[in-house]
């Protein structure tokens, strides 16, 4: 499998409304950290996730988190 593009060496702090969201796993989206379809034709696909509470979330920007789509600090090892 190919390695994703590191979009940002740190999390995106985003306020999310309750509902379903799609996290970019390839790193090529222009709408980071969310999918815009840039993965088409690759082995990557967006990761669907749901939040139930409106609040700020640390969403992974490096694409290497072990807790995708949320940041776990993996960017500090890149």
XYZ file of N, CA and C in Angstrom:
234
model
N 0.845 -1.186 0.000
C 0.000 0.000 0.000
C 0.885 1.242 0.000
N 0.474 2.248 -0.721
C 1.190 3.518 -0.769
C 1.061 4.255 0.555
N 1.999 5.146 0.790
C 1.945 5.992 1.974
C 1.082 7.215 1.664
N 0.285 7.664 2.639
C -0.498 8.882 2.415
C 0.404 10.105 2.428
N -0.062 11.170 1.823
C 0.628 12.455 1.861
C 0.401 13.053 3.247
N 1.455 13.548 3.879
C 1.315 14.225 5.169
C 0.795 15.631 4.874
N -0.463 15.852 5.155
C -1.083 17.145 4.876
C -0.626 18.202 5.881
N -0.399 17.777 7.126
C 0.015 18.693 8.187
C 0.661 17.882 9.297
N 1.792 18.335 9.801
C 2.450 17.640 10.918
C 1.863 18.131 12.231
N 0.616 17.822 12.414
C -0.128 18.203 13.603
C -1.610 18.036 13.331
N -2.422 18.193 14.361
C -3.861 18.022 14.173
C -4.535 19.268 13.601
N -5.661 19.050 12.993
C -6.569 20.136 12.612
C -7.574 20.248 13.758
N -7.638 21.409 14.366
C -8.635 21.630 15.412
C -9.889 22.152 14.729
N -10.931 21.339 14.750
C -12.165 21.701 14.053
C -13.368 21.522 14.972
N -14.287 22.461 14.885
C -15.545 22.325 15.613
C -16.511 21.594 14.702
N -16.990 20.467 15.181
C -17.878 19.632 14.373
C -19.273 19.610 14.967
N -20.238 19.634 14.077
C -21.635 19.451 14.445
C -21.894 17.941 14.562
N -22.866 17.546 15.381
C -23.213 16.130 15.436
C -23.600 15.621 14.045
N -23.174 14.419 13.738
C -23.503 13.819 12.454
C -22.343 13.034 11.885
N -22.476 12.679 10.622
C -21.481 11.865 9.920
C -20.559 12.775 9.129
N -19.278 12.455 9.185
C -18.242 13.213 8.488
C -17.328 12.221 7.777
N -16.572 12.698 6.795
C -15.660 11.841 6.033
C -14.254 12.428 6.080
N -13.355 11.706 6.753
C -11.968 12.117 6.935
C -11.133 11.692 5.736
N -10.291 12.599 5.256
C -9.377 12.309 4.146
C -8.257 11.406 4.630
N -8.099 10.245 4.029
C -7.025 9.319 4.414
C -5.822 9.392 3.481
N -5.994 10.008 2.306
C -4.902 10.056 1.324
C -3.984 11.256 1.519
N -4.500 12.326 2.119
C -3.723 13.540 2.339
C -3.739 14.520 1.184
N -4.482 14.227 0.129
C -4.482 15.075 -1.062
C -5.661 16.041 -1.152
N -6.618 15.914 -0.265
C -7.805 16.764 -0.314
C -7.462 18.233 -0.123
N -8.132 19.087 -0.849
C -7.983 20.529 -0.682
C -8.850 21.031 0.475
N -9.673 20.154 1.024
C -10.579 20.517 2.120
C -10.167 19.826 3.422
N -8.864 19.721 3.671
C -8.359 19.041 4.864
C -9.042 19.556 6.125
N -9.334 18.647 7.049
C -8.994 17.236 7.069
C -10.066 16.338 6.452
N -10.967 16.942 5.702
C -12.094 16.195 5.145
C -11.875 15.824 3.687
N -12.563 14.805 3.242
C -12.422 14.279 1.878
C -13.104 15.193 0.858
N -12.435 15.381 -0.268
C -13.040 16.098 -1.398
C -13.033 15.243 -2.667
N -12.704 13.955 -2.532
C -12.697 13.049 -3.675
C -11.350 12.922 -4.366
N -10.327 13.579 -3.851
C -9.000 13.534 -4.487
C -8.375 12.141 -4.502
N -8.894 11.229 -3.699
C -8.365 9.868 -3.635
C -8.766 9.017 -4.841
N -9.716 9.470 -5.620
C -10.234 8.653 -6.728
C -9.101 8.150 -7.614
N -9.148 6.862 -7.926
C -8.125 6.224 -8.739
C -6.950 5.714 -7.925
N -7.008 5.859 -6.607
C -5.940 5.358 -5.739
C -6.495 4.258 -4.845
N -5.643 3.708 -4.016
C -6.089 2.652 -3.096
C -6.698 3.221 -1.820
N -6.715 4.537 -1.694
C -7.257 5.176 -0.501
C -8.755 5.422 -0.637
N -9.417 5.492 0.504
C -10.828 5.856 0.533
C -11.071 6.649 1.810
N -12.087 7.498 1.811
C -12.342 8.299 3.000
C -12.814 7.425 4.160
N -12.552 7.901 5.363
C -13.019 7.176 6.543
C -14.237 7.895 7.106
N -15.336 7.180 7.124
C -16.583 7.702 7.665
C -16.513 7.655 9.190
N -16.912 8.762 9.839
C -16.985 8.749 11.302
C -18.142 9.624 11.748
N -18.607 9.357 12.950
C -19.756 10.090 13.477
C -19.405 10.694 14.829
N -19.830 11.918 15.046
C -19.727 12.542 16.354
C -21.137 12.853 16.835
N -21.323 12.769 18.146
C -22.656 12.967 18.709
C -22.781 14.265 19.488
N -21.645 14.955 19.643
C -21.646 16.181 20.433
C -20.943 17.298 19.670
N -21.552 18.481 19.644
C -20.903 19.636 19.014
C -19.774 20.092 19.935
N -18.550 20.025 19.410
C -17.381 20.473 20.157
C -16.179 20.498 19.231
N -15.044 20.965 19.743
C -13.801 20.954 18.973
C -13.157 19.582 19.075
N -12.636 19.127 17.962
C -11.957 17.832 17.887
C -10.587 18.035 17.258
N -9.612 17.255 17.705
C -8.275 17.241 17.114
C -8.274 16.134 16.062
N -8.423 16.522 14.808
C -8.513 15.561 13.709
C -7.130 15.418 13.074
N -6.711 14.199 12.846
C -5.369 13.893 12.351
C -5.076 14.569 11.012
N -3.922 15.225 10.950
C -3.468 15.858 9.715
C -2.332 15.107 9.051
N -1.611 14.276 9.833
C -0.441 13.582 9.280
C -0.815 12.270 8.587
N -2.022 11.782 8.847
C -2.565 10.561 8.232
C -1.918 9.284 8.762
N -1.207 9.363 9.889
C -0.530 8.197 10.460
C -1.041 7.828 11.847
N -2.085 8.457 12.332
C -2.615 8.202 13.666
C -3.076 6.756 13.812
N -2.892 6.217 14.981
C -3.421 4.893 15.306
C -4.871 4.970 15.748
N -5.388 6.193 15.899
C -6.774 6.399 16.322
C -7.538 7.203 15.280
N -7.285 6.915 14.022
C -7.914 7.641 12.909
C -9.419 7.695 13.079
N -10.029 8.818 12.869
C -9.544 10.039 12.270
C -8.987 11.046 13.272
N -8.877 10.656 14.542
C -8.446 11.597 15.565
C -6.939 11.519 15.799
N -6.362 12.638 16.197
C -4.923 12.732 16.425
C -4.524 11.945 17.677
N -3.430 11.196 17.574
C -2.874 10.507 18.736
C -1.409 10.899 18.976
N -0.939 11.950 18.291
C 0.426 12.416 18.466
C 1.441 11.751 17.551
N 0.994 10.895 16.640
C 1.925 10.197 15.720
C 2.749 11.161 14.897
N 2.258 12.377 14.655
C 2.991 13.352 13.853
C 4.338 13.703 14.493
N 4.465 13.531 15.785
C 5.729 13.871 16.452
C 6.834 12.864 16.140
N 6.479 11.741 15.528
C 7.460 10.709 15.170
C 7.810 10.722 13.695
N 7.270 11.672 12.943
C 7.547 11.741 11.498
C 8.770 12.575 11.215
